[in-house]
Structures are given as C-alpha cells and as structure tokens.
mmCIF file of C-alpha atoms in Angstrom:
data_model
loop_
_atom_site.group_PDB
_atom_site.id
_atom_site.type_symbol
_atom_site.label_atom_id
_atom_site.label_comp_id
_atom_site.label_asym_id
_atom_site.label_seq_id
_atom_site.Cartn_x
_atom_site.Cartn_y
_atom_site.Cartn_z
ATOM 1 C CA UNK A 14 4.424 -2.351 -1.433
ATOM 2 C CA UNK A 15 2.237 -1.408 1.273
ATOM 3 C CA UNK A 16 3.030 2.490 1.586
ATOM 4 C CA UNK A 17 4.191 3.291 -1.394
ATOM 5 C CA UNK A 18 0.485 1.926 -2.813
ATOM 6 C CA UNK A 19 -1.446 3.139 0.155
ATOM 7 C CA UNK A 20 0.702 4.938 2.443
ATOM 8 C CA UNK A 21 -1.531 8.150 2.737
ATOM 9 C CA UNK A 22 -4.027 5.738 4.431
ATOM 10 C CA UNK A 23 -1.756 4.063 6.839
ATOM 11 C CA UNK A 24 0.273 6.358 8.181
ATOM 12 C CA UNK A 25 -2.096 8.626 9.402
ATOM 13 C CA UNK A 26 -4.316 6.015 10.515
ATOM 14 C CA UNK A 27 -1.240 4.986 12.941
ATOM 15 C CA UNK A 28 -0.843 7.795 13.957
ATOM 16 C CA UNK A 29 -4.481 8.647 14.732
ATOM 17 C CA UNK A 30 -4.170 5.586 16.956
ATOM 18 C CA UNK A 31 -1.528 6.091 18.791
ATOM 19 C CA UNK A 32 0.728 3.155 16.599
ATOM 20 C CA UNK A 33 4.447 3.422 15.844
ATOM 21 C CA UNK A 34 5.368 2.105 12.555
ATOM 22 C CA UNK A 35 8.955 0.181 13.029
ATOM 23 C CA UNK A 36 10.754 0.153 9.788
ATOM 24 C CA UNK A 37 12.857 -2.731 9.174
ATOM 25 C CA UNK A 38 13.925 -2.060 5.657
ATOM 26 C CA UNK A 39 18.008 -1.396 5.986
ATOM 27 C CA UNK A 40 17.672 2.362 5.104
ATOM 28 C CA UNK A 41 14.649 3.007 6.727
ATOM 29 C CA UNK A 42 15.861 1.272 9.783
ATOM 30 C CA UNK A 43 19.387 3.826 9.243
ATOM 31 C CA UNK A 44 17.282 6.956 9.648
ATOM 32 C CA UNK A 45 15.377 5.439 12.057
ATOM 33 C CA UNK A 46 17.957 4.883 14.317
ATOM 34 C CA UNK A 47 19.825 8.481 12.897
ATOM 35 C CA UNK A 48 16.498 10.410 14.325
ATOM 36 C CA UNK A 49 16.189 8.411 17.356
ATOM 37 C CA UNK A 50 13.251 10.373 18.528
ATOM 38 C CA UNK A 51 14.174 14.174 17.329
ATOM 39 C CA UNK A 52 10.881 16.015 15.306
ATOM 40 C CA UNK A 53 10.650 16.042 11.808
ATOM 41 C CA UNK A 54 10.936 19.711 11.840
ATOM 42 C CA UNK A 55 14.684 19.200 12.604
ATOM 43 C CA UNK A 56 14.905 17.118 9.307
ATOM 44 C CA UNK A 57 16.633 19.216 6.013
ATOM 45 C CA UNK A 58 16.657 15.988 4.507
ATOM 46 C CA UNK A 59 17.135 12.269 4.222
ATOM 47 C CA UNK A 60 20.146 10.454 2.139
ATOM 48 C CA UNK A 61 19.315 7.481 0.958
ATOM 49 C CA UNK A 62 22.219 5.218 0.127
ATOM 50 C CA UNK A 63 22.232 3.062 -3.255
ATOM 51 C CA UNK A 64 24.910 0.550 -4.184
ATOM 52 C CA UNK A 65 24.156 1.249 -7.703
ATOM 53 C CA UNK A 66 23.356 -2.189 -8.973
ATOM 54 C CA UNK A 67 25.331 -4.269 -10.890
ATOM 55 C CA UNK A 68 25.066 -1.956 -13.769
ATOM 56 C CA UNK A 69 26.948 1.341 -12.207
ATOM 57 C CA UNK A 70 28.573 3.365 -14.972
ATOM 58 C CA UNK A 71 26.607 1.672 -18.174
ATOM 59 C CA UNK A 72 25.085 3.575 -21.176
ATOM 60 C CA UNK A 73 21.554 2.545 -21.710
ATOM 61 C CA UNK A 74 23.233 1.147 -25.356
ATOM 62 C CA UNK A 75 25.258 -1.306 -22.662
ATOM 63 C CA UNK A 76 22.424 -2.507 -21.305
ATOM 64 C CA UNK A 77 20.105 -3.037 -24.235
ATOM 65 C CA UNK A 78 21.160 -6.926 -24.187
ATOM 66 C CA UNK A 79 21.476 -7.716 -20.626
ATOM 67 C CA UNK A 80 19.591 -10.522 -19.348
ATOM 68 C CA UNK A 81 18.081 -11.838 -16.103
ATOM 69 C CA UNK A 82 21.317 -13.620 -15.067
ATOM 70 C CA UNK A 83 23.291 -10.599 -15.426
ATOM 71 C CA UNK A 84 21.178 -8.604 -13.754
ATOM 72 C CA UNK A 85 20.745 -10.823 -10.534
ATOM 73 C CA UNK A 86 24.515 -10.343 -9.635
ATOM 74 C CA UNK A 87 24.048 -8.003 -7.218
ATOM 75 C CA UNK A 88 27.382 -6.912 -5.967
ATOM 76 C CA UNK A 89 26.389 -5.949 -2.042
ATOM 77 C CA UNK A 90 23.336 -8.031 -0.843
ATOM 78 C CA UNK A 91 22.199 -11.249 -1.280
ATOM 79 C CA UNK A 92 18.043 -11.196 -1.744
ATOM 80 C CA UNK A 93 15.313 -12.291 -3.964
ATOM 81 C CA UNK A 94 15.138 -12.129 -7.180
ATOM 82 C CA UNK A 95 12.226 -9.394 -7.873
ATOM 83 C CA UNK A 96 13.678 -7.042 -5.561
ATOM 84 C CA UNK A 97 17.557 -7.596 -7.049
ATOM 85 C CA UNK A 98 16.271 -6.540 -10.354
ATOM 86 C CA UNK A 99 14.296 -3.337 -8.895
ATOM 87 C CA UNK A 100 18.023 -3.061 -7.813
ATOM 88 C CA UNK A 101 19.518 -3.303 -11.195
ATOM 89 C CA UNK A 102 16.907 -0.234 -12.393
ATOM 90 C CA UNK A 103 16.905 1.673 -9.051
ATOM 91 C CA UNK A 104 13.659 1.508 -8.755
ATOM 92 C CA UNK A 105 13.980 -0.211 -5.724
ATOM 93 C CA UNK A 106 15.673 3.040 -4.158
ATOM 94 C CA UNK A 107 12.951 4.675 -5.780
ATOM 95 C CA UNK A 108 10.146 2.842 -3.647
ATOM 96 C CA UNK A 109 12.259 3.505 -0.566
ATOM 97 C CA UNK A 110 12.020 7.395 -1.488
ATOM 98 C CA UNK A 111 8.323 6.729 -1.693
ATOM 99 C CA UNK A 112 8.136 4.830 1.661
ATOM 100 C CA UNK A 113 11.109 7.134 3.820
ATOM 101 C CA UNK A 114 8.525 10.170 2.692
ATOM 102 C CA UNK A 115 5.672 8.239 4.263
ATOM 103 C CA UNK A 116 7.493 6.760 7.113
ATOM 104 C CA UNK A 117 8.767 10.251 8.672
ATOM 105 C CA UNK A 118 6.233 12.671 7.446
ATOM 106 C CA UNK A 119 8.044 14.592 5.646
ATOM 107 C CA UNK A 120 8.141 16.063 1.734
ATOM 108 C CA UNK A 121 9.224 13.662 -0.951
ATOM 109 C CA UNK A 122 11.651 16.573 -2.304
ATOM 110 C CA UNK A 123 13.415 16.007 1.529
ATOM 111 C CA UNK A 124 14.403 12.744 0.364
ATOM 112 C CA UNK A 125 17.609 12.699 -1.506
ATOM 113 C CA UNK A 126 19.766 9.178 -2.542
ATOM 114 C CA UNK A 127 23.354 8.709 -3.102
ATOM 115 C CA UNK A 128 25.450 5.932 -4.784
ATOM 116 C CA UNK A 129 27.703 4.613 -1.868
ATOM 117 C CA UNK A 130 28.832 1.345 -3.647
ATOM 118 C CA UNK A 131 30.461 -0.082 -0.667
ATOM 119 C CA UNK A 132 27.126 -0.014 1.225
ATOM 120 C CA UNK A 133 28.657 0.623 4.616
ATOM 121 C CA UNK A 134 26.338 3.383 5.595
ATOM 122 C CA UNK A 135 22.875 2.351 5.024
ATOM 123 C CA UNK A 136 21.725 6.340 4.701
ATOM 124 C CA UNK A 137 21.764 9.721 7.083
ATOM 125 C CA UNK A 138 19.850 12.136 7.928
ATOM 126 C CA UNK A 139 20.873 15.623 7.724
ATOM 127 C CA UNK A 140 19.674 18.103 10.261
ATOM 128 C CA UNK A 141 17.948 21.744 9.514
ATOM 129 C CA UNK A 142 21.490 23.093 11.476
ATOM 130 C CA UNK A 143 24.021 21.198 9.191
ATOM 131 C CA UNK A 144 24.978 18.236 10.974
ATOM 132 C CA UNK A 145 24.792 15.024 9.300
ATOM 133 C CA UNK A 146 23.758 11.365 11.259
ATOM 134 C CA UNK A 147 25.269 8.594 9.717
ATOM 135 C CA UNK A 148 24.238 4.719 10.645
ATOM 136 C CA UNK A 149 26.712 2.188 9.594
ATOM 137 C CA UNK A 150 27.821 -1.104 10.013
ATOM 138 C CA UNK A 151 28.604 -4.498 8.246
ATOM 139 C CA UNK A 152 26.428 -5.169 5.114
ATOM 140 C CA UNK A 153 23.833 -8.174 6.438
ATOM 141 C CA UNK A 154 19.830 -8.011 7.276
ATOM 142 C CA UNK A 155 20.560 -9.330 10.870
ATOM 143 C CA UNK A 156 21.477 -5.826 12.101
ATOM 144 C CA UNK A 157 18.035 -4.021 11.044
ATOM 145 C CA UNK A 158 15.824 -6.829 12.036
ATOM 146 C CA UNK A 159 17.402 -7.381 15.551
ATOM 147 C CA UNK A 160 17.399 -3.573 16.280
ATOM 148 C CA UNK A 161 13.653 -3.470 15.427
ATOM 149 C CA UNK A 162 12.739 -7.121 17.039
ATOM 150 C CA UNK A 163 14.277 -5.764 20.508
ATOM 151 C CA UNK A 164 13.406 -2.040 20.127
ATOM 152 C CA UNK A 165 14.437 -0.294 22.050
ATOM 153 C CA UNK A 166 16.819 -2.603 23.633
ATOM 154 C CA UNK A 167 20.474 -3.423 22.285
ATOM 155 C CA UNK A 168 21.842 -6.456 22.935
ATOM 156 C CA UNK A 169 25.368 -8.432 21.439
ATOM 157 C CA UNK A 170 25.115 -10.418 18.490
ATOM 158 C CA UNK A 171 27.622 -12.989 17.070
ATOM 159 C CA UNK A 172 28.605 -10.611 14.208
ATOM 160 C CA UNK A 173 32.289 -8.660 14.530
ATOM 161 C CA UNK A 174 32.947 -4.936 14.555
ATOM 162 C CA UNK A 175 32.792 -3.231 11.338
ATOM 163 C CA UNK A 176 37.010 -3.214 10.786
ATOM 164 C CA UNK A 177 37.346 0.122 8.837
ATOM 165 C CA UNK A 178 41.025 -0.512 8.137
ATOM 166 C CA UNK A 179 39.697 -3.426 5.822
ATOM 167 C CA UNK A 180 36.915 -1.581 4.520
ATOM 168 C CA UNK A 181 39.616 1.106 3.216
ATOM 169 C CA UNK A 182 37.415 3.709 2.081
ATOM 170 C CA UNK A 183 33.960 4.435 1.283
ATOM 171 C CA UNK A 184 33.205 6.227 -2.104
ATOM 172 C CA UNK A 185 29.768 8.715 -3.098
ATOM 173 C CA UNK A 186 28.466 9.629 -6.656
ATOM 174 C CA UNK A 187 24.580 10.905 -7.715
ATOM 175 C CA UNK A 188 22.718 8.879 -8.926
ATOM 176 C CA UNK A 189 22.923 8.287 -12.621
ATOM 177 C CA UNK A 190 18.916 9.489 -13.682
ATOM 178 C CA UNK A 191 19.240 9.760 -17.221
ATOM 179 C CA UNK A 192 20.410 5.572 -17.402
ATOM 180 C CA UNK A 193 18.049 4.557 -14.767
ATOM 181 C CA UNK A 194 15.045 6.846 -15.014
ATOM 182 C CA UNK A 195 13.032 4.585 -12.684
ATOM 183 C CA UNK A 196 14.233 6.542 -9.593
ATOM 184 C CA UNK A 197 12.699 9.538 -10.985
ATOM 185 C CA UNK A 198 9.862 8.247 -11.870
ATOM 186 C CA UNK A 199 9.015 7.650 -8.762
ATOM 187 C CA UNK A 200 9.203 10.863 -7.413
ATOM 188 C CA UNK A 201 7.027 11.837 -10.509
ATOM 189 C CA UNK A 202 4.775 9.571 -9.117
ATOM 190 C CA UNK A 203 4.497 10.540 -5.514
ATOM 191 C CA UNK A 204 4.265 14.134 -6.665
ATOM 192 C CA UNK A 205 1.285 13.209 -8.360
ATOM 193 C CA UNK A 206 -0.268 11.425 -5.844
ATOM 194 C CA UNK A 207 -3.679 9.635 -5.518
ATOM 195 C CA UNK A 208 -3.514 6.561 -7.495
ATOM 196 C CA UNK A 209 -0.067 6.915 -9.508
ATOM 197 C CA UNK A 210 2.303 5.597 -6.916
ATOM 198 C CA UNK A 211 -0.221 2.434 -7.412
ATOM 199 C CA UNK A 212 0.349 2.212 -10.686
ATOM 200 C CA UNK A 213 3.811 2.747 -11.089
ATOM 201 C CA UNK A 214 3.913 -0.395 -8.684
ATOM 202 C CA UNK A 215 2.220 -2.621 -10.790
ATOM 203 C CA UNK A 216 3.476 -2.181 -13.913
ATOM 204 C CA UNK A 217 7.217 -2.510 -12.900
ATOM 205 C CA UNK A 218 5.776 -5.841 -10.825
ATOM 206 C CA UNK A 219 4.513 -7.432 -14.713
ATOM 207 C CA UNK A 220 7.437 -5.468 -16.137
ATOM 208 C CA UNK A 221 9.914 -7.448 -13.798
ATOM 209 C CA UNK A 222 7.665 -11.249 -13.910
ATOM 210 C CA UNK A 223 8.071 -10.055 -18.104
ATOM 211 C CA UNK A 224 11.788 -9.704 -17.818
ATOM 212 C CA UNK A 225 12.727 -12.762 -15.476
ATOM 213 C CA UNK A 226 10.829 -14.828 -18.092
ATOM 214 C CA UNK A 227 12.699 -13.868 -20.848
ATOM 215 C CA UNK A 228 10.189 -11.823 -22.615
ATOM 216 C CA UNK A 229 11.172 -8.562 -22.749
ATOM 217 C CA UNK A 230 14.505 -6.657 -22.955
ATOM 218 C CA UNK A 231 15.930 -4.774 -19.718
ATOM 219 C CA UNK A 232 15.440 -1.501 -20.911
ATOM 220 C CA UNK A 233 11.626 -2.707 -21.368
ATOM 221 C CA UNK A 234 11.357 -2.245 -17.353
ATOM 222 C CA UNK A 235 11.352 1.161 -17.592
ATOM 223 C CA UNK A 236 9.845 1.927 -21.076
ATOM 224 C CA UNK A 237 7.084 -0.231 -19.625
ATOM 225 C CA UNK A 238 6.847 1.755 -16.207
ATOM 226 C CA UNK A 239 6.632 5.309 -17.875
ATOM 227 C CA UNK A 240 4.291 4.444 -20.732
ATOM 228 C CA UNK A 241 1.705 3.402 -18.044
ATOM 229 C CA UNK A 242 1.924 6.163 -16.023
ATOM 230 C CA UNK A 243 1.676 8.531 -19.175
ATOM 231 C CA UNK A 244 -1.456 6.182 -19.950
ATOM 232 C CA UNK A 245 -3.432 6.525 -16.006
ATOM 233 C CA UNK A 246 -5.258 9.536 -13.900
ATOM 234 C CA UNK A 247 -4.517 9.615 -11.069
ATOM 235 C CA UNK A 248 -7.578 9.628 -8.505
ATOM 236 C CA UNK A 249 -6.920 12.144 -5.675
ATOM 237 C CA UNK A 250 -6.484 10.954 -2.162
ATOM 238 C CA UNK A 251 -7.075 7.561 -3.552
ATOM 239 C CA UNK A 252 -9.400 4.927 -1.283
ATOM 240 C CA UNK A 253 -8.885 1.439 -0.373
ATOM 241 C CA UNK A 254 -10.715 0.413 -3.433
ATOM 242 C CA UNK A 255 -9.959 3.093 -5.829
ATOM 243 C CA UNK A 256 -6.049 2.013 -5.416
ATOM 244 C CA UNK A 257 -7.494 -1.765 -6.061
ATOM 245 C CA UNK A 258 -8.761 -1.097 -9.325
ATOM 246 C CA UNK A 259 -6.114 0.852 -10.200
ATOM 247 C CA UNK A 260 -3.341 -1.709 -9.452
ATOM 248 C CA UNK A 261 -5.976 -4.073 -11.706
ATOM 249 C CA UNK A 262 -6.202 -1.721 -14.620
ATOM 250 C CA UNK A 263 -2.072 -1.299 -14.470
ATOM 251 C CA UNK A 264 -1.837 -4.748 -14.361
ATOM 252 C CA UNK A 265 -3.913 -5.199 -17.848
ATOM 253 C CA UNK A 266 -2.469 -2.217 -19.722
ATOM 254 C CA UNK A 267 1.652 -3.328 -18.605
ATOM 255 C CA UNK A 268 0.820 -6.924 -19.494
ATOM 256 C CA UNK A 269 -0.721 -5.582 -22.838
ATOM 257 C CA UNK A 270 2.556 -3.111 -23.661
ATOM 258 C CA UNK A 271 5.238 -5.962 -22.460
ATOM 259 C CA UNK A 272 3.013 -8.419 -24.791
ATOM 260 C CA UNK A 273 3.663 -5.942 -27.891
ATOM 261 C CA UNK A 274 7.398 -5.489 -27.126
ATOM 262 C CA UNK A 275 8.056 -8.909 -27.211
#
C-alpha cells in the first residue's frame, strides 16, 4: 500500500516533477473521471462507495465465528483473497480513504464513504456549489483499467450498456462503524500521521495472513489492528526508512498479539 504507507513522500514528489499519478483503483478511477480536470478547491467532498462486504447488517456477536470461507464470498467483485477480506472488515474502504486523500490533495475529513450494495456507482464527488458527479457503470475491472491504459482517449469495448431497467434500483446506507471499526481506524490513523498509517498497514497484513490460516478469530482483525496502533508513536513526517522500521516493528508486535489470541 504504496500511499497509504508513504503517500506524503510521493505525491508531492510527483508533483514537484511535473508527474500525474493515474489511479486505477475502481473508486479512485470514479472521482478521477468525476473531476476530470476541475481544482481541488471546487471539491466539498469525495463519496466513496462500499458494497458492504458479505457481512452487511451483522452484530459483532454474528461474526465472532465466521471463518475464512465465509468471509471470501464477496457478493459484488471477484478478487484476491487478502483484499476480499479487507472487504469483509472495511478496511479496504478504509485504505482507499487514506489513498483518495493523497491522490487529490485534499483533507482526509473531505473523504466520506457510503454503503451502495449494488456497486453501480463506483463513488462521486460533490462540488463546493452542491452538485454531485456520479461515475457509473457495470461492476468489472476492465472499465477502470482501459480508461487509465488509453487516457485520455475513449474507445468501444466488448462490454454492453449498463441496462438500468435490470439493475432496478440502487440502494445507500452509512457505513456501519461501530461493527466494522477498521474504517475508522483509518482515519484515526491518517489524522495522526507520520508513521501510523504504516503501521496500521502492517498489522492488518499479519492480522489477515493470521486469519486465512485459521489462527485467529475474525473479530481478531480488528482487535489486532487497534491494539498496535494504541502500542506505536508515530514519527512525524515519517522518511523512507523511518516508515521501514516501522512496518518491521508492526510486523513483530501483530505477529506477537495474533500469537497470544490464538
């Protein structure tokens, strides 16, 4: 997780020469495509769209036996299996927070997420005079990647047109935070700055390996995540090798909780 470890270092160092940073992450690639070109001082904020995972609408007492095969059903996409359980926790949605503040300069508190479960708008951006941008379209990796491969052309594909009289309706909700606390702790972390955002990074990366082995309990993930950050310092304006040997310490002290809770 390249910015949300050391994005204070790249993003300014593109900018300072003169490179543009093409997201191709489905949400990022949404605003992207919303802003087409306007200053972030026209920004009020960026929505984020979640599915929700497939764990929507459980009580943390729900998921306290779930395992690794129930939490790789992911009900919209189809990816690996590290990043579909930072699905099933939302911290996944909470590294794109991380990264969508890095990407378009902008506060992290600008950065807002909502549940859409039918994942037909991949996020908006809503404009300092009201209006809201929404980019949408059928629910497949193709789409981002061939927008940023032949930026900024736009040429046919072999997919068909999103059918919105199939797609019936599209549904919102917040964000449950109190179930899956991971999206908040990344903005914790962000606030904080410096060397946290590395942190929280590694420990939900042994956290994860932990669960997908069997070895700890879902609701570990999390427990895991927040007693490491409660553990770590944060080093200001963190360097190249400061965030190093903080991903290395992270690494030792998540390994050493997930070993006790198992």
């Amino acid at each position: 997780e390249v910015l949300v470890c050391a994005g204070h270092l790249v993003m300014p160092a593109a900018r300072e020469h003169g490179v543009q940073v093409l997201p191709v992450d489905s949400e990022h690639n949404a605003i992207f495509q919303c802003l087409s070109g306007c200053d972030s001082k026209a920004i009020r904020r960026l929505i984020l769209t979640a599915s929700g995972g497939p764990f929507r609408g459980m009580t943390q007492d729900q998921m306290r036996n779930l395992t690794a095969a129930n939490a790789l059903k992911h009900p919209t996409w189809n990816m690996g299996a590290k990043i579909t359980i930072d699905c099933s926790t939302l911290m996944n949605k909470g590294f794109e927070v991380m990264e969508a503040a890095h990407l378009f300069n902008i506060p992290v508190e600008q950065v807002d997420v909502v549940v859409h479960p039918q994942s037909t708008i991949h996020s908006m951006v809503e404009f300092v005079d009201g209006s809201i941008i929404a980019q949408m379209g059928v629910t497949d990796m193709y789409f981002p990647i061939q927008n940023i491969l032949l930026y900024p052309e736009r040429l046919p594909n072999k997919f068909p047109a999103l059918d919105f009289a199939a797609l019936g309706q599209m549904t919102f909700e917040a964000p449950d935070r109190e179930q899956f606390p991971c999206l908040d702790y990344a903005y914790q972390a962000t606030r904080r700055g410096g060397t946290m955002p590395t942190v929280l990074n590694a420990a939900n990366e042994i956290a994860v390996a932990r669960f997908l082995a069997g070895e700890i309990s879902f609701l570990d993930i999390p427990g895991t995540i927040k007693e490491t950050m409660d553990a770590h310092t944060p080093t200001p304006g963190a360097t190249l090798q400061e965030i190093c040997d903080a991903d290395s310490w992270a690494r030792e002290f998540a390994l050493a909780r997930t070993t006790r809770a198992s």
